[in-house]
Amino acid sequence: MRAQLGLTPKLYAEKYMEYQASYLPADSLIDRETALKYMRQGYPLGDIQEAAKLAKESGKPLAQVLPMRTVNCDWQQVKEKLGLQQEQKQDKPFAFRGRGQRSGAGFAGLHTRNMTAERAVKIFHADYLFDEAELLPLYEKYGFEGLEDICLHAYMSKKTLQEIIDLRDKYSWERMKYVLGLTPQVYFDRCVDYQARRLAERMDIPQKVTKKYMHMGYAMHHINSAYLLAQKAGLDINDVIDLKTPKNSWQDVALKIGLTVEDCRDVKNKISKDFGRHE
């Protein structure tokens, strides 16, 4: 729908920032224009608001406090550096992002529970193409989610893993995208290239097909299912992809194009197997 409405990644990001800033409360420590100024530099609104609060408490300028929050320095640590009184910390139960599923540039469904170093290294090598010998010690140091973030930013920005690691003390992940030149449009375009490569390698879906439909606003997993069902039915993907709506299922689509429930299950199983899900 965003593509049909003309909401390019760049335009959507700008409109969303304006929307967020418009809902700042009347008693906010920052005004709308100041918030927008820093949001356009890659800072999340939540970080800007927290920095404004700490800037007032410490008597420091907002521009000095805001960059203190980095990947390796959370707001509690920023408070310590500013000499402010600490709030009593409460232990929070450990939880995976996405209830135990992977997050990132389109990773729905790949469970990270009971992850082993061997499996993680194989996943990151297959997805991001970095050398397994380089990945193993980094996995042991940063864990799955930490290395996921490092690999993702390195791949999308075309930097080395070490270059991204070196930036973790200087920036938050959100801010790092801005510094690396990963604007919403650039990031989207590179995600499209990334997903097109993955579907070509694992599903034999031509990259030009994935790129065409992702640029039209279809999600990667939507293209994946539509293409495989179309193949089974001897149809073109264009005859299938719009049959899936929020009100029906891929099983409904399969039946509509003359396939069986078992055919639909075969497609789902192929996707799960070839993307290593639910292991």
XYZ file of C-alpha atoms in Angstrom:
279
model
C 0.000 0.000 0.000
C 2.837 2.420 0.769
C 4.173 2.015 -2.754
C 0.708 2.582 -4.234
C 0.334 5.740 -2.142
C 3.694 7.053 -3.341
C 5.243 6.678 0.105
C 8.859 5.982 -0.783
C 11.109 4.938 2.121
C 12.532 8.469 2.217
C 9.133 10.177 2.208
C 7.642 7.723 4.714
C 10.556 8.265 7.132
C 10.148 12.054 6.921
C 6.379 11.917 7.412
C 6.760 9.525 10.329
C 9.266 11.832 12.037
C 6.889 14.752 11.611
C 4.068 12.639 13.006
C 6.100 11.665 16.082
C 7.220 15.243 16.735
C 3.654 16.557 16.439
C 2.635 14.456 19.451
C 5.205 15.879 21.841
C 3.359 16.949 25.020
C 2.957 20.627 25.790
C 5.279 20.328 28.782
C 8.022 18.575 26.800
C 11.593 19.702 27.490
C 12.195 19.991 23.750
C 10.178 21.736 21.086
C 9.020 20.169 17.826
C 11.682 21.784 15.641
C 14.514 20.734 17.947
C 13.194 17.192 18.020
C 12.958 17.080 14.219
C 16.456 18.509 13.883
C 17.989 15.622 15.820
C 15.660 12.955 14.434
C 16.874 13.905 10.961
C 20.394 13.192 12.205
C 19.447 9.620 13.058
C 18.561 9.982 16.738
C 15.353 8.219 17.906
C 12.781 10.462 19.587
C 13.001 8.452 22.811
C 16.739 9.092 23.052
C 16.242 12.795 22.345
C 13.678 13.067 25.131
C 15.855 11.183 27.608
C 18.872 13.304 26.698
C 16.829 16.495 27.201
C 15.873 15.305 30.674
C 19.476 14.509 31.623
C 20.721 17.731 30.073
C 18.387 19.711 32.333
C 19.379 17.714 35.431
C 23.110 18.017 34.740
C 23.167 21.555 33.365
C 24.860 20.284 30.192
C 23.825 21.204 26.644
C 21.540 18.738 24.888
C 24.027 18.528 22.016
C 26.648 17.270 24.481
C 24.461 14.715 26.261
C 22.710 13.153 23.269
C 25.803 11.544 21.646
C 26.821 9.956 24.950
C 24.288 7.168 24.364
C 25.983 4.476 22.271
C 25.669 0.750 21.588
C 27.958 0.101 24.550
C 26.684 2.859 26.850
C 23.039 2.873 27.946
C 21.270 5.751 29.677
C 22.052 4.431 33.142
C 25.746 4.564 32.263
C 25.298 8.048 30.792
C 23.843 9.123 34.141
C 26.926 7.799 35.903
C 29.194 9.743 33.581
C 27.170 12.892 34.270
C 27.362 12.315 38.039
C 23.593 12.051 38.415
C 21.784 9.995 41.036
C 21.010 6.508 39.843
C 17.555 5.009 39.886
C 17.239 1.661 41.606
C 17.807 -1.000 38.991
C 15.325 -3.825 38.687
C 16.248 -7.173 37.285
C 14.414 -7.863 34.068
C 13.798 -11.385 32.790
C 15.950 -12.290 29.813
C 13.986 -12.334 26.578
C 14.791 -12.736 22.925
C 13.608 -10.077 20.545
C 10.439 -11.194 18.803
C 9.705 -13.907 21.402
C 12.677 -16.002 20.385
C 12.669 -15.186 16.702
C 15.274 -13.409 14.685
C 15.000 -9.731 13.864
C 16.600 -7.615 11.182
C 16.129 -7.158 7.450
C 13.301 -9.643 7.041
C 14.047 -12.691 9.177
C 10.584 -13.672 10.418
C 10.310 -17.219 11.653
C 13.908 -18.263 12.230
C 14.036 -19.324 15.864
C 17.096 -18.455 17.901
C 16.269 -20.642 20.880
C 18.924 -23.217 21.805
C 21.359 -21.595 19.394
C 24.821 -23.129 19.095
C 28.000 -21.429 17.912
C 28.268 -23.787 14.955
C 24.735 -23.124 13.756
C 24.996 -19.356 14.310
C 28.226 -19.090 12.332
C 26.705 -21.040 9.440
C 23.636 -18.775 9.438
C 25.683 -15.572 9.424
C 28.037 -16.895 6.766
C 25.154 -17.886 4.496
C 23.253 -14.650 4.999
C 26.032 -12.064 5.113
C 28.885 -13.887 3.349
C 31.485 -13.146 6.025
C 34.161 -15.777 6.651
C 33.265 -18.408 9.266
C 36.743 -18.239 10.809
C 36.218 -14.517 11.423
C 32.682 -14.987 12.715
C 33.329 -17.672 15.335
C 35.358 -15.624 17.854
C 32.972 -12.704 17.378
C 29.993 -14.923 18.155
C 31.710 -16.125 21.337
C 32.277 -12.492 22.350
C 29.033 -10.788 21.297
C 26.445 -13.594 21.172
C 23.755 -14.080 18.540
C 21.948 -10.751 18.703
C 25.135 -8.734 19.107
C 26.787 -10.349 16.111
C 23.538 -10.131 14.129
C 23.590 -6.343 14.512
C 27.262 -6.121 13.597
C 26.852 -8.301 10.490
C 23.722 -6.501 9.355
C 25.272 -3.034 9.547
C 28.534 -4.200 7.974
C 26.751 -5.905 5.085
C 24.355 -3.051 4.369
C 27.053 -0.363 4.611
C 29.652 -2.467 2.770
C 32.090 -2.111 5.675
C 34.199 -4.706 7.454
C 33.008 -6.288 10.690
C 35.852 -4.609 12.562
C 34.891 -1.173 11.241
C 31.396 -1.614 12.664
C 32.738 -2.946 15.962
C 34.937 0.149 16.259
C 31.884 2.401 15.875
C 29.916 0.778 18.698
C 31.603 2.997 21.291
C 30.681 6.136 19.351
C 27.095 5.667 18.207
C 23.802 3.923 18.884
C 22.630 1.560 16.149
C 20.055 4.058 14.935
C 22.580 6.871 14.791
C 25.147 4.580 13.151
C 22.875 4.075 10.138
C 22.904 7.830 9.570
C 26.684 8.046 9.941
C 27.169 5.144 7.519
C 25.008 6.843 4.907
C 22.228 4.284 5.284
C 19.337 6.641 4.621
C 15.884 5.027 4.555
C 16.011 4.817 0.757
C 19.559 3.410 0.608
C 18.793 0.914 3.370
C 15.625 -0.218 1.612
C 17.396 -0.647 -1.730
C 20.145 -2.726 -0.134
C 17.576 -4.825 1.732
C 15.920 -5.532 -1.615
C 19.251 -6.632 -3.113
C 19.923 -8.756 -0.026
C 16.565 -10.498 -0.116
C 16.775 -11.038 -3.873
C 20.101 -12.821 -3.431
C 18.754 -15.003 -0.624
C 15.667 -16.053 -2.584
C 17.759 -16.797 -5.650
C 20.160 -18.969 -3.636
C 17.541 -20.851 -1.632
C 14.344 -20.806 -3.672
C 15.705 -20.439 -7.222
C 13.562 -17.324 -7.632
C 15.136 -14.984 -10.225
C 16.520 -11.860 -8.595
C 14.743 -9.633 -11.096
C 11.394 -11.061 -9.922
C 12.088 -10.372 -6.258
C 13.410 -6.879 -6.976
C 10.470 -6.013 -9.205
C 7.834 -6.937 -6.657
C 9.660 -5.633 -3.581
C 9.985 -2.254 -5.281
C 6.241 -2.459 -5.901
C 5.759 -2.794 -2.139
C 5.389 -6.555 -1.667
C 7.184 -8.182 1.274
C 9.885 -10.766 0.562
C 7.969 -13.618 2.226
C 4.859 -12.675 0.211
C 6.806 -12.923 -3.050
C 8.365 -16.191 -1.923
C 5.049 -17.944 -1.262
C 3.322 -16.525 -4.345
C 6.150 -17.578 -6.660
C 6.353 -21.140 -5.347
C 2.580 -21.633 -5.478
C 2.488 -20.189 -8.994
C 5.179 -22.652 -10.071
C 3.205 -25.578 -8.689
C 0.088 -24.432 -10.525
C 1.892 -23.681 -13.785
C 1.007 -19.993 -13.519
C 2.869 -16.705 -13.597
C 3.474 -15.068 -10.223
C 1.486 -12.071 -11.441
C -1.614 -14.314 -11.567
C -1.194 -15.303 -7.919
C 0.428 -12.565 -5.859
C -2.628 -10.318 -5.488
C -4.907 -13.197 -4.512
C -3.441 -13.069 -0.999
C -5.136 -10.423 1.119
C -5.273 -9.680 4.863
C -8.581 -11.553 4.948
C -7.434 -14.905 3.571
C -4.578 -17.392 3.890
C -2.078 -18.899 1.455
C -4.067 -22.117 1.779
C -7.109 -20.250 0.464
C -4.987 -18.959 -2.415
C -3.722 -22.454 -3.195
C -7.253 -23.835 -3.397
C -8.357 -20.932 -5.593
C -5.674 -21.670 -8.203
C -6.438 -25.388 -8.318
C -3.874 -26.682 -5.828
C -4.472 -28.773 -2.726
C -3.911 -28.219 0.975
C -1.001 -30.639 0.688
C 0.542 -28.514 -2.091
C 0.395 -25.478 0.166
C 1.944 -27.469 3.024
C 4.767 -28.567 0.697
C 5.552 -24.926 -0.100
C 5.565 -23.961 3.581
C 7.826 -26.891 4.435
C 10.232 -26.016 1.630
C 10.528 -22.439 2.872
C 11.051 -23.606 6.461
C 13.670 -26.182 5.471
C 15.650 -24.023 3.051
C 15.742 -21.074 5.452
C 16.595 -23.250 8.458
C 13.550 -22.330 10.482
C 12.159 -24.066 13.553
C 15.312 -26.107 14.126
